[in-house]
PDB file of C-alpha atoms and ligand atoms in Angstrom:
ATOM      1  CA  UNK A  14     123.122 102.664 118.763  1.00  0.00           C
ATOM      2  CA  UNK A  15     120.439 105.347 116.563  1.00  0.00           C
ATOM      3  CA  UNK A  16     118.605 106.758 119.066  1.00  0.00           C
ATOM      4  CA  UNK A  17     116.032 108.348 115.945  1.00  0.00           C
ATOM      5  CA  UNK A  18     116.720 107.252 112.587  1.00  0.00           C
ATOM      6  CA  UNK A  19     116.562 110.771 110.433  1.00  0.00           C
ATOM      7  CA  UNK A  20     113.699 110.540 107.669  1.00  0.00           C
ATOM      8  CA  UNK A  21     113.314 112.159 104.469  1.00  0.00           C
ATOM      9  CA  UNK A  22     110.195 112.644 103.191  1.00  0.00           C
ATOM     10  CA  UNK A  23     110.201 113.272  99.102  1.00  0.00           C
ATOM     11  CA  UNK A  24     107.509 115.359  97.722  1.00  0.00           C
ATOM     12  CA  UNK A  25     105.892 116.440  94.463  1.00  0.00           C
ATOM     13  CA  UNK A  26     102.787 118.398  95.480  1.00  0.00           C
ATOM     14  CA  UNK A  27     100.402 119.337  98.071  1.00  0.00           C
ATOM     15  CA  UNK A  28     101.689 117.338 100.824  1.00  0.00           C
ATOM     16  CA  UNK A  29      98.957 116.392 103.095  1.00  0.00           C
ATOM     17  CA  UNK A  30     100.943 113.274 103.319  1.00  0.00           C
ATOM     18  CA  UNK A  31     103.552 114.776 104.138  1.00  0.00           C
ATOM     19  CA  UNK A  32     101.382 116.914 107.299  1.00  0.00           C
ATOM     20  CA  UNK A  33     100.114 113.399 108.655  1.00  0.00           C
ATOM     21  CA  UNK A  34     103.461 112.641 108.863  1.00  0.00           C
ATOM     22  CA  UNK A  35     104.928 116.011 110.792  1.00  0.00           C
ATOM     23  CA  UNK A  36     101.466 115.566 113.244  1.00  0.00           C
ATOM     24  CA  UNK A  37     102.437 112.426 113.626  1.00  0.00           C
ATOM     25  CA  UNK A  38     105.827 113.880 114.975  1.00  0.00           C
ATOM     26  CA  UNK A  39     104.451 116.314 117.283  1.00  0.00           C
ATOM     27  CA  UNK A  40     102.089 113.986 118.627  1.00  0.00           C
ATOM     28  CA  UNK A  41     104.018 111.010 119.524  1.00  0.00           C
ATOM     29  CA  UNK A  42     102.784 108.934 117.015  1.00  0.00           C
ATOM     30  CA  UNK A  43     106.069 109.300 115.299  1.00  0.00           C
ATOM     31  CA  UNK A  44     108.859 108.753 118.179  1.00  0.00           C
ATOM     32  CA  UNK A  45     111.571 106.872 116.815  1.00  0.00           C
ATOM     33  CA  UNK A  46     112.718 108.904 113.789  1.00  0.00           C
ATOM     34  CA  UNK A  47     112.551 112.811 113.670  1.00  0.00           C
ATOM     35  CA  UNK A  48     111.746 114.296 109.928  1.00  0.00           C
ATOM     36  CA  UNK A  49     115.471 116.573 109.226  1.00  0.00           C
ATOM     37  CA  UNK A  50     114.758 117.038 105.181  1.00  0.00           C
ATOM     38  CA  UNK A  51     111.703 117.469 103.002  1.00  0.00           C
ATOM     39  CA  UNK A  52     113.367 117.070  99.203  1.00  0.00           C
ATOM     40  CA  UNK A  53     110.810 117.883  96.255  1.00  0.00           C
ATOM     41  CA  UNK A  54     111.475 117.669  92.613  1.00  0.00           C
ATOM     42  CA  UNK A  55     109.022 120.614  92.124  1.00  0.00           C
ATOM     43  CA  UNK A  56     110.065 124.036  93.191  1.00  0.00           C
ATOM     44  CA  UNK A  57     106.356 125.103  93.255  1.00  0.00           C
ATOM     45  CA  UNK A  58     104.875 122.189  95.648  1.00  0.00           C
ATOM     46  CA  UNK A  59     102.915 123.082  98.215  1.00  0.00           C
ATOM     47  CA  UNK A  60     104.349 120.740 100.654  1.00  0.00           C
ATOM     48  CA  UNK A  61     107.354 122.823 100.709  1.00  0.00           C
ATOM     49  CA  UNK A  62     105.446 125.340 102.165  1.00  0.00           C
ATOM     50  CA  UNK A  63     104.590 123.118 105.275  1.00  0.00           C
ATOM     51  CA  UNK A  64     108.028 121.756 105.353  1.00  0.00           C
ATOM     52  CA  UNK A  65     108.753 125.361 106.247  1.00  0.00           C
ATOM     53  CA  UNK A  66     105.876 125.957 108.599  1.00  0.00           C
ATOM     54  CA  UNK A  67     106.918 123.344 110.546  1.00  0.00           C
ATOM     55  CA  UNK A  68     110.731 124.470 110.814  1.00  0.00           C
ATOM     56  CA  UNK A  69     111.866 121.387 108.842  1.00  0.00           C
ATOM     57  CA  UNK A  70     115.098 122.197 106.022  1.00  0.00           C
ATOM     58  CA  UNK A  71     113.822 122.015 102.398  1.00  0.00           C
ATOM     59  CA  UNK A  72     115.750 120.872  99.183  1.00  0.00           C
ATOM     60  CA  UNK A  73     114.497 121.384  95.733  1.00  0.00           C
ATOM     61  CA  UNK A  74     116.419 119.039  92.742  1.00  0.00           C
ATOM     62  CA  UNK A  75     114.298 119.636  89.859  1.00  0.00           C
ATOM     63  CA  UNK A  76     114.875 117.239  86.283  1.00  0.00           C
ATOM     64  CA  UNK A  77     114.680 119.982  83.999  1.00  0.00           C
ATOM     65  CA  UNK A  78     118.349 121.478  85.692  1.00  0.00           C
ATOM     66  CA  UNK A  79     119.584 118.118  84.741  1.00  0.00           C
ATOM     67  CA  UNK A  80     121.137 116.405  82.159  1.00  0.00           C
ATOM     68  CA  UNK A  81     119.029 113.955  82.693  1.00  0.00           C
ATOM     69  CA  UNK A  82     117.484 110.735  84.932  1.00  0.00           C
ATOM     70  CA  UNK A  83     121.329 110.069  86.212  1.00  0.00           C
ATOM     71  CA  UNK A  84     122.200 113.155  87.426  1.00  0.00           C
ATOM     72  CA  UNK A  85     118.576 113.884  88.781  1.00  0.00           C
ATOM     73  CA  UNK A  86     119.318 111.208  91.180  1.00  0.00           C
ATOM     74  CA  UNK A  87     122.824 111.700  91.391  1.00  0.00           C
ATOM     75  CA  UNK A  88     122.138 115.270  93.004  1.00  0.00           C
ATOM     76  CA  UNK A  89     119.089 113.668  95.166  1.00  0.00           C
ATOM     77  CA  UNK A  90     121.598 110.659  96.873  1.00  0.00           C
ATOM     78  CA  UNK A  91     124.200 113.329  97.237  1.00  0.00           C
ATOM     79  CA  UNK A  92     121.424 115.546  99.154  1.00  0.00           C
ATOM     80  CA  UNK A  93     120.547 112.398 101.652  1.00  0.00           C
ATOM     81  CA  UNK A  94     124.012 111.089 101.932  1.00  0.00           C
ATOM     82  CA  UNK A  95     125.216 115.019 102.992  1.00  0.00           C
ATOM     83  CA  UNK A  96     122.335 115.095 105.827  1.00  0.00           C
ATOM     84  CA  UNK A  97     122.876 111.324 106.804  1.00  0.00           C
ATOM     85  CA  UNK A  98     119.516 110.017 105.998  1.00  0.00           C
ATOM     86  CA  UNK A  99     118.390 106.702 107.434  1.00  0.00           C
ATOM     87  CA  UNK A 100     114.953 106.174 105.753  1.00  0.00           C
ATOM     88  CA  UNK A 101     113.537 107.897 102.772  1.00  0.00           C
ATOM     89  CA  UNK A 102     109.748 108.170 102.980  1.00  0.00           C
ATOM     90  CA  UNK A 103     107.713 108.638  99.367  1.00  0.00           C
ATOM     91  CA  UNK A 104     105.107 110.652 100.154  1.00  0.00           C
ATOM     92  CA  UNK A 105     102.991 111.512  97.061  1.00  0.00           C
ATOM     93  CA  UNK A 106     106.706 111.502  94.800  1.00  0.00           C
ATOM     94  CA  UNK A 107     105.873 111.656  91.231  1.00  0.00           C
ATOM     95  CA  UNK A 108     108.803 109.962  89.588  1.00  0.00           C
ATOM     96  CA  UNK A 109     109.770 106.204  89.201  1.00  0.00           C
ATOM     97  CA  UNK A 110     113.503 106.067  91.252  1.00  0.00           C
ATOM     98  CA  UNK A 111     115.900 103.615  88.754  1.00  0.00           C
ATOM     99  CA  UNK A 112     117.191 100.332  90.255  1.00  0.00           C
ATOM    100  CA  UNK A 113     120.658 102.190  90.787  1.00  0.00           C
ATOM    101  CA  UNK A 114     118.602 104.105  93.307  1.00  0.00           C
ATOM    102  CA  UNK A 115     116.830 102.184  94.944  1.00  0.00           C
ATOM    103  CA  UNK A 116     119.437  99.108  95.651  1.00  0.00           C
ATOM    104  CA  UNK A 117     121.494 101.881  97.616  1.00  0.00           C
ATOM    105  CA  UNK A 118     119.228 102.609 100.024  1.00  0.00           C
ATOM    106  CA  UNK A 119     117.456  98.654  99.901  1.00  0.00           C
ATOM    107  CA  UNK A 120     114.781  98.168 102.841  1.00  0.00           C
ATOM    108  CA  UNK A 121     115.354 102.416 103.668  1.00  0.00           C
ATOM    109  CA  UNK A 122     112.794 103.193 101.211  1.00  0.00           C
ATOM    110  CA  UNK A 123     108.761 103.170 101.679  1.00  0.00           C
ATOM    111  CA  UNK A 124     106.009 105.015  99.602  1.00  0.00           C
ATOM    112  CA  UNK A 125     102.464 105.712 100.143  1.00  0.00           C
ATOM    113  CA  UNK A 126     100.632 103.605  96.826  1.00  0.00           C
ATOM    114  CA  UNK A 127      96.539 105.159  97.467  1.00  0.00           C
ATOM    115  CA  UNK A 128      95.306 101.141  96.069  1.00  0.00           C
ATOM    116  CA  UNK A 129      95.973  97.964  97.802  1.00  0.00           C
ATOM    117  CA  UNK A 130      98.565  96.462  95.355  1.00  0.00           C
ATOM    118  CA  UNK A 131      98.295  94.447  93.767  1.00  0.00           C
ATOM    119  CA  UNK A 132      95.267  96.074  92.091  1.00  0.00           C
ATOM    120  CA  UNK A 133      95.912  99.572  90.137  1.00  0.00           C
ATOM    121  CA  UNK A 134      99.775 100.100  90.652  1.00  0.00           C
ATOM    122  CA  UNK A 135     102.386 100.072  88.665  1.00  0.00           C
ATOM    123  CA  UNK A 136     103.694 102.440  85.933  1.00  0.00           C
ATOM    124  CA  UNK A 137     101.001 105.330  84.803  1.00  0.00           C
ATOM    125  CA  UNK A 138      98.905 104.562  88.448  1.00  0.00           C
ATOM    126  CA  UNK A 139      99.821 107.778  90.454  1.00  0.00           C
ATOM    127  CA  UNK A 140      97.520 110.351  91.587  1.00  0.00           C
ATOM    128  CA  UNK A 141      93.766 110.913  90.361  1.00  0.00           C
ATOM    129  CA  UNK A 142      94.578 108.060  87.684  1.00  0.00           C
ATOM    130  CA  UNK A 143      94.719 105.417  90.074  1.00  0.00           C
ATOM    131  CA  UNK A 144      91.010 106.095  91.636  1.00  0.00           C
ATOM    132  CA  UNK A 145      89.796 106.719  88.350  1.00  0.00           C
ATOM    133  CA  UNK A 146      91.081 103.309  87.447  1.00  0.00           C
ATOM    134  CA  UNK A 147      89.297 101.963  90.541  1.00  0.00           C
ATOM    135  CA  UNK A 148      85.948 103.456  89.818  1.00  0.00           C
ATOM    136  CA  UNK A 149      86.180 102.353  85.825  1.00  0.00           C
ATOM    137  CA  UNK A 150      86.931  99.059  86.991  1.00  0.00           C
ATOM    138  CA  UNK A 151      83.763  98.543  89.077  1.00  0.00           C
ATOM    139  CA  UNK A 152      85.832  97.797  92.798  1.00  0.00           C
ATOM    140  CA  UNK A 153      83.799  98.168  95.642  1.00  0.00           C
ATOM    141  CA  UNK A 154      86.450  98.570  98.059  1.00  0.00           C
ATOM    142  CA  UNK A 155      89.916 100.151  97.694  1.00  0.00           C
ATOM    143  CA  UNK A 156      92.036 101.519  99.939  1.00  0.00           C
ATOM    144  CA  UNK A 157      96.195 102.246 100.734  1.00  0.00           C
ATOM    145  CA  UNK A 158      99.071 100.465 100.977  1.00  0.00           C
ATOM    146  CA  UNK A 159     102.865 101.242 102.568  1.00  0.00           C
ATOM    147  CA  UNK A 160     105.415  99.256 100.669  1.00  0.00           C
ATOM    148  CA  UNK A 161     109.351  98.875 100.223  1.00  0.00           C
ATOM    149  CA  UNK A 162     110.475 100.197  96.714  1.00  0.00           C
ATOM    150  CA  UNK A 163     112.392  98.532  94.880  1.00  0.00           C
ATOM    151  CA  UNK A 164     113.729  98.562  91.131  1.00  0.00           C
ATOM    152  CA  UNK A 165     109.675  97.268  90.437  1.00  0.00           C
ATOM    153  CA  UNK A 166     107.550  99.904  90.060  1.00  0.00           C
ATOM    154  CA  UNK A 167     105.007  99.515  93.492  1.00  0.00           C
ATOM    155  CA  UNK A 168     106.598  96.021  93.622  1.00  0.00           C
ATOM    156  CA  UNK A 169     108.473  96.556  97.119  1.00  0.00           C
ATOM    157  CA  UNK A 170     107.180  94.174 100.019  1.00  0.00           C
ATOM    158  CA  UNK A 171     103.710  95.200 101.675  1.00  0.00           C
ATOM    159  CA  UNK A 172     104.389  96.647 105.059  1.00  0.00           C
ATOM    160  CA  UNK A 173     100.907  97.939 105.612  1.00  0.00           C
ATOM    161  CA  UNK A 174      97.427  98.622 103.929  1.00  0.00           C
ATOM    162  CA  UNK A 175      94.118  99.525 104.678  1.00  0.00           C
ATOM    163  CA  UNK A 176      90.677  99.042 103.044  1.00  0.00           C
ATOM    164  CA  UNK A 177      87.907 102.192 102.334  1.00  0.00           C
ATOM    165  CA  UNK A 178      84.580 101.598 100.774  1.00  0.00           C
ATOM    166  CA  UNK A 179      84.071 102.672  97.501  1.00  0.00           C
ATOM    167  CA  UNK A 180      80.347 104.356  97.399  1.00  0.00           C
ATOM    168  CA  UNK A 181      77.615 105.289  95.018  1.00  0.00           C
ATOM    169  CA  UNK A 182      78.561 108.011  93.118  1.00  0.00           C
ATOM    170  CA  UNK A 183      82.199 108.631  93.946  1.00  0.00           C
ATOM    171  CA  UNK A 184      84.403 110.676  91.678  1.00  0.00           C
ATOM    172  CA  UNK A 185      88.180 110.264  91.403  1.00  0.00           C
ATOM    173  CA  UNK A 186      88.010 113.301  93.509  1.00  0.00           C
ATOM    174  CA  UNK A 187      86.096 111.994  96.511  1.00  0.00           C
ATOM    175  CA  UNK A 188      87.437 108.672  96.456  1.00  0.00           C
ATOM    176  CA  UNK A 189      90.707 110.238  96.887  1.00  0.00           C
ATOM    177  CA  UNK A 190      89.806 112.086  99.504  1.00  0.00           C
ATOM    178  CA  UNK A 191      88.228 109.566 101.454  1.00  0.00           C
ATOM    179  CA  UNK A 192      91.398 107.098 100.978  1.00  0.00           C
ATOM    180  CA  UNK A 193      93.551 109.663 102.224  1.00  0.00           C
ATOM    181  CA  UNK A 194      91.523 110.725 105.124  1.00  0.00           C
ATOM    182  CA  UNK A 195      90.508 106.831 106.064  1.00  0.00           C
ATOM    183  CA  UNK A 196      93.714 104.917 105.177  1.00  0.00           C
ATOM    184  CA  UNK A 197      96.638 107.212 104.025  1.00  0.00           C
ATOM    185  CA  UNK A 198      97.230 109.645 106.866  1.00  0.00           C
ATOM    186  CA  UNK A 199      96.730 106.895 109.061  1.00  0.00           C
ATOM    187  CA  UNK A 200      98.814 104.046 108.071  1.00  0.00           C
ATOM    188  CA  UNK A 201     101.407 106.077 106.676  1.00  0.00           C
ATOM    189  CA  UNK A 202     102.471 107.248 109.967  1.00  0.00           C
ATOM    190  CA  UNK A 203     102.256 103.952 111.702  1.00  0.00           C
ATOM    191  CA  UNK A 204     104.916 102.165 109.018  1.00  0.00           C
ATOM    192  CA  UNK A 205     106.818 104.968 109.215  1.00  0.00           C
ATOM    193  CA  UNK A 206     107.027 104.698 112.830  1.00  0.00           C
ATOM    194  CA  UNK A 207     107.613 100.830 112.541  1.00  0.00           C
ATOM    195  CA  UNK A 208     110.553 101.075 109.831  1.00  0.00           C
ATOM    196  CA  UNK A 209     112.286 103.488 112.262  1.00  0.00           C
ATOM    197  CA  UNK A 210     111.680 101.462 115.205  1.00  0.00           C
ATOM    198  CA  UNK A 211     113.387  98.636 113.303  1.00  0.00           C
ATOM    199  CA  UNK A 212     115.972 100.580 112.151  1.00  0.00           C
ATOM    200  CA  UNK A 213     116.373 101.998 115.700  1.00  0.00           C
ATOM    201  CA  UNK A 214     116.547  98.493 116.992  1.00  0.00           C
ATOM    202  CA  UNK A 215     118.578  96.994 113.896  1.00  0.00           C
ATOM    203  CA  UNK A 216     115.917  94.653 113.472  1.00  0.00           C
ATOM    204  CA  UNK A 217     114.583  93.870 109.915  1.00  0.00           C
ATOM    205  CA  UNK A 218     110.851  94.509 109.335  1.00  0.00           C
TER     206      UNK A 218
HETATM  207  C1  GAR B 310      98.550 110.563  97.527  1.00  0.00           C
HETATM  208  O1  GAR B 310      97.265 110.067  97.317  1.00  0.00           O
HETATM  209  C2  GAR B 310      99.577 109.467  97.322  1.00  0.00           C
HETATM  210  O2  GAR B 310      99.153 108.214  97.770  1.00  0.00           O
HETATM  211  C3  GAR B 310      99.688 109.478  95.826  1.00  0.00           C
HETATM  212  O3  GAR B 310      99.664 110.850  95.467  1.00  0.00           O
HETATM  213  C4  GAR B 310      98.919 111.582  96.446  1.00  0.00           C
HETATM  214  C5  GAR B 310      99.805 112.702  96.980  1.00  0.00           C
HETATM  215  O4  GAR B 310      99.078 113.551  97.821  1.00  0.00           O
HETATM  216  N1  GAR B 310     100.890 108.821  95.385  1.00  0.00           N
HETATM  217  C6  GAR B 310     100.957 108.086  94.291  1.00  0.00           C
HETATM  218  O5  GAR B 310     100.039 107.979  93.500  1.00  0.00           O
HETATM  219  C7  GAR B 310     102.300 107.417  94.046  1.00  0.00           C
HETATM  220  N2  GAR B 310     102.180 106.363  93.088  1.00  0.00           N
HETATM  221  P1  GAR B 310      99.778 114.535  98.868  1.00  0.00           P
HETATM  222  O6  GAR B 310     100.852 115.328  98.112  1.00  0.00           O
HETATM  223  O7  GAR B 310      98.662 115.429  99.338  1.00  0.00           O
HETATM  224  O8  GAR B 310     100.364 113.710  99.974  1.00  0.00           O
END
């Protein structure tokens, strides 16, 4: 039996995700699955940089080396297959993984989605668009959710979300922030931690 299932957390950019989820580590928070590879498909993100920090091996596969979307992920699955990952943790990846993808590693594969899906997901909803979305709509409460991927685009099964209070005056900016601080960090770790404990136990979640 797995004693820790090995993660890999893919990145695209600053990675405080990403830090949530290596405190989470060190503090015990995150006890049944160790973080062995931090892959982005940006040499220049910053969550590299605390990949390295905190000791953890780095791999950049970048698109524009690649003929195109097939061998992208052909060179990311033969990444995780060479270090034996067990679950593959989205944290703040920009691109949309294709169905070949994402069957191969089916129920191994959660994201971080800063909305609770249904509302403002899907294609085009990543980043600052997705709050702006949120505040043009009118929503008075938004929030984060931790789902399976699948082929559908923020479509996976809901493993976790939490709720934050929109407020007067919030910009994309400080809506973000407050999602990440209030929901993001938080229940990020705790799915991770529950997927690996699953995994662990060869349990379904
Ligand atoms: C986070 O808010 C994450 O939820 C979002 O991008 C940000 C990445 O921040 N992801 C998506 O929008 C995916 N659809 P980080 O690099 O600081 O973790």
């Amino acid at each position: 039996m797995l004693k820790q299932a090995k993660i890999a957390v893919m990145v695209s950019g600053g990675g405080t995700n990403l830090q949530a989820l290596i405190d989470a580590e060190a503090n015990g928070i995150i006890r049944s699955g160790k973080i062995s590879l931090v892959l982005s498909n940006k040499s220049t993100a910053y969550a590299l940089e605390r990949a390295a920090r905190a000791g953890i091996k780095t791999e950049v596969v970048e698109k524009r080396m690649c003929s195109g979307n097939a061998e992208f992920e052909d060179r990311i699955m033969e990444v995780l297959d060479r270090e034996g990952i067990d679950l593959i943790v989205l944290a703040g990846f920009m691109c949309i993984l294709s169905e070949r993808f994402t069957a191969k590693y089916a129920e191994r594969i959660i994201n971080v989605h800063p909305s609770l899906i249904p509302s403002f997901c899907g294609e085009g909803f990543y980043g600052l668009h997705v709050h702006e979305a949120a505040l043009a709509y009118g929503v008075k409460v938004s929030g984060a959710t931790v789902h399976f991927v699948n082929e559908i685009p923020d479509g996976g099964k809901i493993i976790m979300q939490k709720a934050v209070e929109v407020k007067e005056g919030d910009t994309p900016e400080t809506l973000q922030r407050r999602i990440m601080e209030e929901a993001e960090w938080k229940i990020l770790p705790l799915a991770t931690e529950a997927v690996c404990q699953s995994i662990v136990r060869g349990e379904s979640v």
